[in-house]
XYZ file of C-alpha atoms in Angstrom:
219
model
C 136.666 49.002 113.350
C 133.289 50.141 112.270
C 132.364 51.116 108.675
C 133.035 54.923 107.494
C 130.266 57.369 107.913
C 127.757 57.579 105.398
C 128.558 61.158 103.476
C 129.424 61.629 99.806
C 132.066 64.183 100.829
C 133.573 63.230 104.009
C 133.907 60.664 107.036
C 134.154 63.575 109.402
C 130.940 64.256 111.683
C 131.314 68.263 110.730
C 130.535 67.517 107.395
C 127.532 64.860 107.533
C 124.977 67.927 108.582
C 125.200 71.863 109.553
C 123.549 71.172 113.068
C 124.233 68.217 115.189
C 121.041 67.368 117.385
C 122.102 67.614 120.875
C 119.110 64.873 122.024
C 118.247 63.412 125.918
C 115.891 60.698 126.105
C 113.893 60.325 128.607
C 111.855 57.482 127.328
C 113.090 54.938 125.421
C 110.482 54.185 123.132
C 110.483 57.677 121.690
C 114.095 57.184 120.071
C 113.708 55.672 117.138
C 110.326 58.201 116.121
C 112.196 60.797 117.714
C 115.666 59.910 115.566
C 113.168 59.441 111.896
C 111.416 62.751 112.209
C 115.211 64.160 112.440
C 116.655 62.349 109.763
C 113.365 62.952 107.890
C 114.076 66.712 108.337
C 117.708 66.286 107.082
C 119.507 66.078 110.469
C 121.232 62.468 109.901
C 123.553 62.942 112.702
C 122.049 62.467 116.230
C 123.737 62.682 119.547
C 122.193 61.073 122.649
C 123.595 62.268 125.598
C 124.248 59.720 128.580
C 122.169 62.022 130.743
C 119.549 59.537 131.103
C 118.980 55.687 132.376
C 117.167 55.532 128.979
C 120.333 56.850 127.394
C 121.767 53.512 126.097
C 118.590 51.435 125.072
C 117.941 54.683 122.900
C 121.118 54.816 121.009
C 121.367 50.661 120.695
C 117.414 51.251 119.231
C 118.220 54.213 116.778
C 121.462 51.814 115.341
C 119.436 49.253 114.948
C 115.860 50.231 113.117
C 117.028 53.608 111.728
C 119.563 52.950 109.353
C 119.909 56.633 107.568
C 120.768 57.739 111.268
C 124.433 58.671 112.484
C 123.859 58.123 115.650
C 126.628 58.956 118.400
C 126.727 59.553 122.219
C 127.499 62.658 123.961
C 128.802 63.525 127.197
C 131.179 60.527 127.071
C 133.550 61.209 129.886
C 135.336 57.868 130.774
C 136.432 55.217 128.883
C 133.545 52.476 130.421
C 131.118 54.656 128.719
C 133.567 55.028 125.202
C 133.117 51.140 125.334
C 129.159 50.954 126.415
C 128.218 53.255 123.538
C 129.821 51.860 121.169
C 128.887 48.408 121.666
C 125.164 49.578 121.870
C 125.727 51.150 118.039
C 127.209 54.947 118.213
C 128.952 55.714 115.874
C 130.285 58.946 116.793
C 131.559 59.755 120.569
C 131.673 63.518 121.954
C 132.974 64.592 124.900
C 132.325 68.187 127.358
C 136.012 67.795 127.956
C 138.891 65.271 127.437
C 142.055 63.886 129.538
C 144.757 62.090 127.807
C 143.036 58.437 129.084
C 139.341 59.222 127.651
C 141.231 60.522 124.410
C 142.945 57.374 124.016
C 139.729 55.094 124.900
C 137.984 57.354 122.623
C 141.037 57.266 119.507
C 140.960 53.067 120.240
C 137.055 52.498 120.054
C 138.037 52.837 116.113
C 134.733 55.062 115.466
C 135.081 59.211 115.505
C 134.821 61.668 118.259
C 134.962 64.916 119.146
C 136.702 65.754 122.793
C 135.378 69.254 124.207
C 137.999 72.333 124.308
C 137.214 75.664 125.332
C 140.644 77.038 125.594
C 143.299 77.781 123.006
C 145.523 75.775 125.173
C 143.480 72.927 124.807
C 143.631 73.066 121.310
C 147.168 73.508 121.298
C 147.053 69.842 123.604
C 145.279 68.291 121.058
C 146.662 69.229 117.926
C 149.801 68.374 119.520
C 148.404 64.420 120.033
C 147.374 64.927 115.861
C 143.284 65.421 116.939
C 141.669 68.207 114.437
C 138.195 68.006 114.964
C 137.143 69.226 118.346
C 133.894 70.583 120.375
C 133.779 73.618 121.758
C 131.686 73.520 124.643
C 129.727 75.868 126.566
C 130.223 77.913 122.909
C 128.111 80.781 124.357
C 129.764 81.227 128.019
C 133.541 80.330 126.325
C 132.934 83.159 124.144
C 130.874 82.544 121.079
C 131.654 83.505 117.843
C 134.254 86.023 118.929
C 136.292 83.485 120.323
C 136.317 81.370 117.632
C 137.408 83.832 115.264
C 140.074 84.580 117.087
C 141.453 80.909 116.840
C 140.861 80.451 113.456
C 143.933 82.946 112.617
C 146.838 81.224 114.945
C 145.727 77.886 114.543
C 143.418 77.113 110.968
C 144.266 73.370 111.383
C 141.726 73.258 113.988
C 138.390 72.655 112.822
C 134.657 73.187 115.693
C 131.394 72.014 116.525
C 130.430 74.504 119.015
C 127.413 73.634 121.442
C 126.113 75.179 124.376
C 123.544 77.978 123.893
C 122.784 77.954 120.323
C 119.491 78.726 118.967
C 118.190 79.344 115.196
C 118.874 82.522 115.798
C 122.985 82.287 116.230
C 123.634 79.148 114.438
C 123.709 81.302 111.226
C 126.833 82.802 112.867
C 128.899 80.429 114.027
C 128.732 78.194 110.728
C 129.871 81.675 108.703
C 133.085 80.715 110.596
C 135.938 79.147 108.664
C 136.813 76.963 111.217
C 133.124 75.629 111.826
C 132.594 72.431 110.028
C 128.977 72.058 112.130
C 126.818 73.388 115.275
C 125.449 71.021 118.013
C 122.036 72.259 119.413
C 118.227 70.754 120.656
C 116.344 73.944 119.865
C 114.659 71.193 117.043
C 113.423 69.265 120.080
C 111.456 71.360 122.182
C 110.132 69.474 124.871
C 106.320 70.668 124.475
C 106.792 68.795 121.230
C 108.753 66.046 122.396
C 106.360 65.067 125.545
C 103.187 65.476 122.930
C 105.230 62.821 120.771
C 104.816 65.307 117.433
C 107.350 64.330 115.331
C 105.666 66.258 112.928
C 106.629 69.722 114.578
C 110.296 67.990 115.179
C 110.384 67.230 111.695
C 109.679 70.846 109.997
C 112.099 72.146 112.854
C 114.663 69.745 111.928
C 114.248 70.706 108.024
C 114.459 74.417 109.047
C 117.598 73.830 110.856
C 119.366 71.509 107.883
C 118.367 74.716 105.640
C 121.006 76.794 107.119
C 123.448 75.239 105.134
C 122.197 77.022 102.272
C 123.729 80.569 103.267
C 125.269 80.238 106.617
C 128.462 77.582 105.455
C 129.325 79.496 102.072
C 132.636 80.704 102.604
């Protein structure tokens, strides 16, 4: 069992930050840079996605030489990959979906995670198997806001990190909801920045997106 995550409030990933960085590495070497100008900016939770080959050195580098980093791993979809990323250091597993094997790989790596739902079915499944905290992925094309709303009346034990087509410009939004705890997005890693390596630019990006927390999550 890895240690708790580092919040003064909460263990829970929703809580750590209002906006999850949704990040794919395509170089290596740019992760742990990439991962300080974030947490620099007030984004402590990071997840890689396993969309790259550089996916894994990234996350084992960010665990091991950024230590105010959360980092977890995205796009987890079998349980090889729950056990690959957490041996390299996540610390935090999400998934665009779940079946009831990943969920258990994903409840026995002992770290927390967030399997995808885009259905009030879904939710149903999960609460049902005593998971709370969920992703709700593609938020735009599943419905957005709306659609959350709508949930948050039947079933207010479930608690979201939506992701898929946020921008600065919705995030406001979707953490107004009561049952938001968080939003996942990359719109604080452009890739002109990213491919120029100015972690400057990612930094004041990061730090605009940790402000919404100041209006946007008063309930």
């Amino acid at each position: 069992m890895r240690s708790p995550l580092p919040s003064p409030d909460s263990s829970s990933v929703l809580d750590l930050a209002p906006v999850v960085p949704v990040v794919v590495v395509e170089d290596a070497a740019d992760a742990v840079p990439l991962a300080r100008a974030l947490v620099a900016g007030g984004l402590p939770a990071i997840e890689v996605t396993l969309r790259t080959p550089a996916a894994l050195d990234a996350i084992r580098a960010i665990a091991g030489e950024v230590p105010d980093a959360v980092v977890g791993a995205g796009t987890v979809i079998t349980p090889a990959q729950v056990d690959e990323v957490v041996a390299a250091g996540a610390r935090f597993l999400v998934s665009p979906g779940w079946t009831d094997v990943l969920l258990e790989a994903m409840r026995a790596s002992g770290v927390p995670f967030l399997p995808g739902v885009s259905t009030a079915s879904e939710v149903v499944a999960l609460l049902e198997r005593g998971v709370r905290e969920m992703k709700f992925f593609p938020a735009r094309a599943a419905g957005g806001t709306a659609y959350l709303r709508s949930l948050a009346g039947p079933l207010p034990q479930a608690r979201f990190c939506p992701t898929g087509g946020i921008g600065p410009d919705s995030a406001p939004d979707y953490l107004a909801l009561p049952n938001v705890g968080c939003v996942g997005g990359s719109w604080m890693l452009p890739a002109d920045a990213v491919a120029a390596r100015d972690w400057g630019r990612v930094e004041a990006l990061a730090r605009e997106a940790a402000g919404l927390s100041a209006g946007a999550r008063c309930r």
